[in-house]
Amino acid sequence: MNTSNYVSQSSIRVRYQETDQMGIVYHSNYLVWFEIGRTAYTHDLGYSYRELEKLGVMLPLIEVKANYRAPARYDDEVIVYTTCTEASGSRLIFEYEVKRKRDEVLLTTGHSIHVWVNKEMKRVNMKEKFPDLFATLVASTTQKRT
């Protein structure tokens, strides 16, 4: 797989429980969908969060932002497009677009910032500790950074 400028795509059908009294997706569910996209992205590159944890590293979230543009409703099928726009030895930045599948209307955009830490929650330099994994992530980003 060519991972340069990689974009992961995750298909989600809106469940009834994800909607509010107005019949639209409740805002916090988009953050769950971002996590689904991010997890798919790392899986697509050959690494699961479980494997990362076995290596002794984790990626806690330190910032998340979502911009809501149009509502998703029950039973809509949406696609979460996920890209990694920065991979450095200390952090990753993911960007997201959520679109309704049937008409490709952009529903939400957002980003999340994560830092590499060990099990003691101390920062880890991935470039030094896991150079192969780091190289894979850098190769997949839309904006190359080291």
PDB file of C-alpha atoms in Angstrom:
ATOM      1  CA  MET A   1       0.000   0.000   0.000  1.00  0.00           C
ATOM      2  CA  ASN A   2       1.289   3.467  -0.880  1.00  0.00           C
ATOM      3  CA  THR A   3       0.841   5.435   2.337  1.00  0.00           C
ATOM      4  CA  SER A   4       2.030   8.840   1.127  1.00  0.00           C
ATOM      5  CA  ASN A   5      -0.677  11.418   1.938  1.00  0.00           C
ATOM      6  CA  TYR A   6      -2.816   8.567   3.232  1.00  0.00           C
ATOM      7  CA  VAL A   7      -6.531   9.111   3.916  1.00  0.00           C
ATOM      8  CA  SER A   8      -8.422   6.517   5.932  1.00  0.00           C
ATOM      9  CA  GLN A   9     -12.155   6.087   5.300  1.00  0.00           C
ATOM     10  CA  SER A  10     -14.526   4.731   7.945  1.00  0.00           C
ATOM     11  CA  SER A  11     -18.183   4.113   7.154  1.00  0.00           C
ATOM     12  CA  ILE A  12     -20.671   4.594   9.993  1.00  0.00           C
ATOM     13  CA  ARG A  13     -24.459   4.264   9.960  1.00  0.00           C
ATOM     14  CA  VAL A  14     -26.042   6.676  12.444  1.00  0.00           C
ATOM     15  CA  ARG A  15     -27.723   4.737  15.229  1.00  0.00           C
ATOM     16  CA  TYR A  16     -30.885   5.957  16.908  1.00  0.00           C
ATOM     17  CA  GLN A  17     -29.078   6.233  20.253  1.00  0.00           C
ATOM     18  CA  GLU A  18     -26.676   8.767  18.709  1.00  0.00           C
ATOM     19  CA  THR A  19     -29.439  11.294  18.026  1.00  0.00           C
ATOM     20  CA  ASP A  20     -30.961  13.879  20.326  1.00  0.00           C
ATOM     21  CA  GLN A  21     -34.511  15.155  20.785  1.00  0.00           C
ATOM     22  CA  MET A  22     -34.158  17.255  17.621  1.00  0.00           C
ATOM     23  CA  GLY A  23     -33.466  14.105  15.606  1.00  0.00           C
ATOM     24  CA  ILE A  24     -29.879  15.021  14.784  1.00  0.00           C
ATOM     25  CA  VAL A  25     -26.616  13.454  15.905  1.00  0.00           C
ATOM     26  CA  TYR A  26     -25.664  14.676  19.364  1.00  0.00           C
ATOM     27  CA  HIS A  27     -22.414  16.648  19.157  1.00  0.00           C
ATOM     28  CA  SER A  28     -20.227  14.423  21.357  1.00  0.00           C
ATOM     29  CA  ASN A  29     -20.766  11.463  19.024  1.00  0.00           C
ATOM     30  CA  TYR A  30     -18.592  13.147  16.414  1.00  0.00           C
ATOM     31  CA  LEU A  31     -15.658  12.810  18.811  1.00  0.00           C
ATOM     32  CA  VAL A  32     -16.335   9.068  19.018  1.00  0.00           C
ATOM     33  CA  TRP A  33     -16.391   8.974  15.224  1.00  0.00           C
ATOM     34  CA  PHE A  34     -13.043  10.802  15.143  1.00  0.00           C
ATOM     35  CA  GLU A  35     -11.643   8.035  17.352  1.00  0.00           C
ATOM     36  CA  ILE A  36     -13.044   5.403  14.999  1.00  0.00           C
ATOM     37  CA  GLY A  37     -11.277   7.162  12.113  1.00  0.00           C
ATOM     38  CA  ARG A  38      -8.008   7.505  13.993  1.00  0.00           C
ATOM     39  CA  THR A  39      -8.050   3.843  15.029  1.00  0.00           C
ATOM     40  CA  ALA A  40      -8.754   2.775  11.435  1.00  0.00           C
ATOM     41  CA  TYR A  41      -5.907   4.991  10.229  1.00  0.00           C
ATOM     42  CA  THR A  42      -3.330   3.314  12.471  1.00  0.00           C
ATOM     43  CA  HIS A  43      -4.742  -0.148  11.679  1.00  0.00           C
ATOM     44  CA  ASP A  44      -4.452   0.585   7.966  1.00  0.00           C
ATOM     45  CA  LEU A  45      -0.769   1.391   8.483  1.00  0.00           C
ATOM     46  CA  GLY A  46      -0.251  -1.923  10.260  1.00  0.00           C
ATOM     47  CA  TYR A  47      -0.360  -0.792  13.892  1.00  0.00           C
ATOM     48  CA  SER A  48      -3.218  -1.133  16.360  1.00  0.00           C
ATOM     49  CA  TYR A  49      -3.551   0.832  19.585  1.00  0.00           C
ATOM     50  CA  ARG A  50      -3.291  -2.504  21.378  1.00  0.00           C
ATOM     51  CA  GLU A  51       0.086  -3.150  19.736  1.00  0.00           C
ATOM     52  CA  LEU A  52       1.284   0.331  20.654  1.00  0.00           C
ATOM     53  CA  GLU A  53       0.318  -0.280  24.269  1.00  0.00           C
ATOM     54  CA  LYS A  54       2.199  -3.603  24.220  1.00  0.00           C
ATOM     55  CA  LEU A  55       5.242  -1.622  23.063  1.00  0.00           C
ATOM     56  CA  GLY A  56       4.775   0.555  26.133  1.00  0.00           C
ATOM     57  CA  VAL A  57       3.549   3.710  24.407  1.00  0.00           C
ATOM     58  CA  MET A  58       0.218   5.483  24.384  1.00  0.00           C
ATOM     59  CA  LEU A  59      -1.301   8.447  22.563  1.00  0.00           C
ATOM     60  CA  PRO A  60      -3.416  10.518  24.938  1.00  0.00           C
ATOM     61  CA  LEU A  61      -5.502  13.279  23.460  1.00  0.00           C
ATOM     62  CA  ILE A  62      -4.451  16.792  24.504  1.00  0.00           C
ATOM     63  CA  GLU A  63      -6.670  18.841  22.176  1.00  0.00           C
ATOM     64  CA  VAL A  64      -9.753  18.235  20.059  1.00  0.00           C
ATOM     65  CA  LYS A  65     -11.875  20.580  17.976  1.00  0.00           C
ATOM     66  CA  ALA A  66     -14.965  20.012  15.865  1.00  0.00           C
ATOM     67  CA  ASN A  67     -16.723  22.433  13.506  1.00  0.00           C
ATOM     68  CA  TYR A  68     -20.310  21.480  12.779  1.00  0.00           C
ATOM     69  CA  ARG A  69     -21.573  22.479   9.331  1.00  0.00           C
ATOM     70  CA  ALA A  70     -24.681  20.367   8.693  1.00  0.00           C
ATOM     71  CA  PRO A  71     -26.548  17.757  10.747  1.00  0.00           C
ATOM     72  CA  ALA A  72     -26.446  13.999  10.399  1.00  0.00           C
ATOM     73  CA  ARG A  73     -29.682  12.160  11.177  1.00  0.00           C
ATOM     74  CA  TYR A  74     -30.741   8.683  12.214  1.00  0.00           C
ATOM     75  CA  ASP A  75     -29.915   6.019   9.601  1.00  0.00           C
ATOM     76  CA  ASP A  76     -27.700   8.336   7.525  1.00  0.00           C
ATOM     77  CA  GLU A  77     -24.544   6.640   6.372  1.00  0.00           C
ATOM     78  CA  VAL A  78     -21.529   8.856   6.967  1.00  0.00           C
ATOM     79  CA  ILE A  79     -17.894   8.514   5.995  1.00  0.00           C
ATOM     80  CA  VAL A  80     -15.154   9.705   8.343  1.00  0.00           C
ATOM     81  CA  TYR A  81     -12.065  10.736   6.367  1.00  0.00           C
ATOM     82  CA  THR A  82      -8.957  10.790   8.550  1.00  0.00           C
ATOM     83  CA  THR A  83      -5.510  12.137   7.721  1.00  0.00           C
ATOM     84  CA  CYS A  84      -2.396  12.645   9.791  1.00  0.00           C
ATOM     85  CA  THR A  85      -1.095  16.150   9.134  1.00  0.00           C
ATOM     86  CA  GLU A  86       1.837  16.071  11.520  1.00  0.00           C
ATOM     87  CA  ALA A  87       4.009  13.268  12.839  1.00  0.00           C
ATOM     88  CA  SER A  88       6.868  14.361  15.047  1.00  0.00           C
ATOM     89  CA  GLY A  89       8.887  12.512  17.628  1.00  0.00           C
ATOM     90  CA  SER A  90       6.639  13.942  20.330  1.00  0.00           C
ATOM     91  CA  ARG A  91       3.135  14.273  18.854  1.00  0.00           C
ATOM     92  CA  LEU A  92       0.624  13.470  16.119  1.00  0.00           C
ATOM     93  CA  ILE A  93      -2.061  15.687  14.635  1.00  0.00           C
ATOM     94  CA  PHE A  94      -5.054  14.097  12.920  1.00  0.00           C
ATOM     95  CA  GLU A  95      -7.616  15.945  10.826  1.00  0.00           C
ATOM     96  CA  TYR A  96     -11.124  14.722  10.089  1.00  0.00           C
ATOM     97  CA  GLU A  97     -13.924  15.329   7.633  1.00  0.00           C
ATOM     98  CA  VAL A  98     -17.308  13.696   8.135  1.00  0.00           C
ATOM     99  CA  LYS A  99     -19.488  13.552   5.017  1.00  0.00           C
ATOM    100  CA  ARG A 100     -22.912  12.089   4.364  1.00  0.00           C
ATOM    101  CA  LYS A 101     -22.371   9.270   1.881  1.00  0.00           C
ATOM    102  CA  ARG A 102     -25.444   9.694  -0.342  1.00  0.00           C
ATOM    103  CA  ASP A 103     -24.778  13.322  -1.308  1.00  0.00           C
ATOM    104  CA  GLU A 104     -21.222  13.937  -0.002  1.00  0.00           C
ATOM    105  CA  VAL A 105     -22.366  16.920   2.055  1.00  0.00           C
ATOM    106  CA  LEU A 106     -19.662  17.992   4.492  1.00  0.00           C
ATOM    107  CA  LEU A 107     -21.140  17.630   7.983  1.00  0.00           C
ATOM    108  CA  THR A 108     -18.210  18.209  10.308  1.00  0.00           C
ATOM    109  CA  THR A 109     -14.501  18.979  10.233  1.00  0.00           C
ATOM    110  CA  GLY A 110     -12.095  18.704  13.106  1.00  0.00           C
ATOM    111  CA  HIS A 111      -8.687  17.845  14.418  1.00  0.00           C
ATOM    112  CA  SER A 112      -7.088  16.173  17.399  1.00  0.00           C
ATOM    113  CA  ILE A 113      -3.611  16.454  18.860  1.00  0.00           C
ATOM    114  CA  HIS A 114      -1.976  13.537  20.672  1.00  0.00           C
ATOM    115  CA  VAL A 115       1.343  13.149  22.469  1.00  0.00           C
ATOM    116  CA  TRP A 116       3.498  10.051  22.758  1.00  0.00           C
ATOM    117  CA  VAL A 117       3.879   8.887  26.370  1.00  0.00           C
ATOM    118  CA  ASN A 118       4.979   5.769  28.205  1.00  0.00           C
ATOM    119  CA  LYS A 119       2.922   3.890  30.795  1.00  0.00           C
ATOM    120  CA  GLU A 120       4.083   6.354  33.459  1.00  0.00           C
ATOM    121  CA  MET A 121       2.640   9.179  31.314  1.00  0.00           C
ATOM    122  CA  LYS A 122       6.106  10.585  30.606  1.00  0.00           C
ATOM    123  CA  ARG A 123       6.729  11.872  27.104  1.00  0.00           C
ATOM    124  CA  VAL A 124       8.492   9.544  24.692  1.00  0.00           C
ATOM    125  CA  ASN A 125      10.472  10.482  21.581  1.00  0.00           C
ATOM    126  CA  MET A 126       9.116   8.036  18.996  1.00  0.00           C
ATOM    127  CA  LYS A 127      11.768   8.958  16.461  1.00  0.00           C
ATOM    128  CA  GLU A 128      14.403   7.546  18.821  1.00  0.00           C
ATOM    129  CA  LYS A 129      12.444   4.759  20.550  1.00  0.00           C
ATOM    130  CA  PHE A 130      10.622   3.215  17.538  1.00  0.00           C
ATOM    131  CA  PRO A 131      12.220   4.527  14.330  1.00  0.00           C
ATOM    132  CA  ASP A 132      10.376   2.089  12.016  1.00  0.00           C
ATOM    133  CA  LEU A 133       6.956   3.034  13.351  1.00  0.00           C
ATOM    134  CA  PHE A 134       7.928   6.699  13.276  1.00  0.00           C
ATOM    135  CA  ALA A 135       9.072   6.436   9.633  1.00  0.00           C
ATOM    136  CA  THR A 136       5.765   4.785   8.661  1.00  0.00           C
ATOM    137  CA  LEU A 137       3.773   7.593  10.278  1.00  0.00           C
ATOM    138  CA  VAL A 138       5.891  10.353   8.734  1.00  0.00           C
ATOM    139  CA  ALA A 139       5.540   8.753   5.290  1.00  0.00           C
ATOM    140  CA  SER A 140       1.746   8.753   5.652  1.00  0.00           C
ATOM    141  CA  THR A 141       1.326  12.399   6.633  1.00  0.00           C
ATOM    142  CA  THR A 142      -0.047  15.061   4.343  1.00  0.00           C
ATOM    143  CA  GLN A 143       2.552  17.560   5.601  1.00  0.00           C
ATOM    144  CA  LYS A 144       5.951  15.980   6.173  1.00  0.00           C
ATOM    145  CA  ARG A 145       7.494  16.939   9.502  1.00  0.00           C
ATOM    146  CA  THR A 146      10.089  15.322  11.709  1.00  0.00           C
TER     147      THR A 146
END
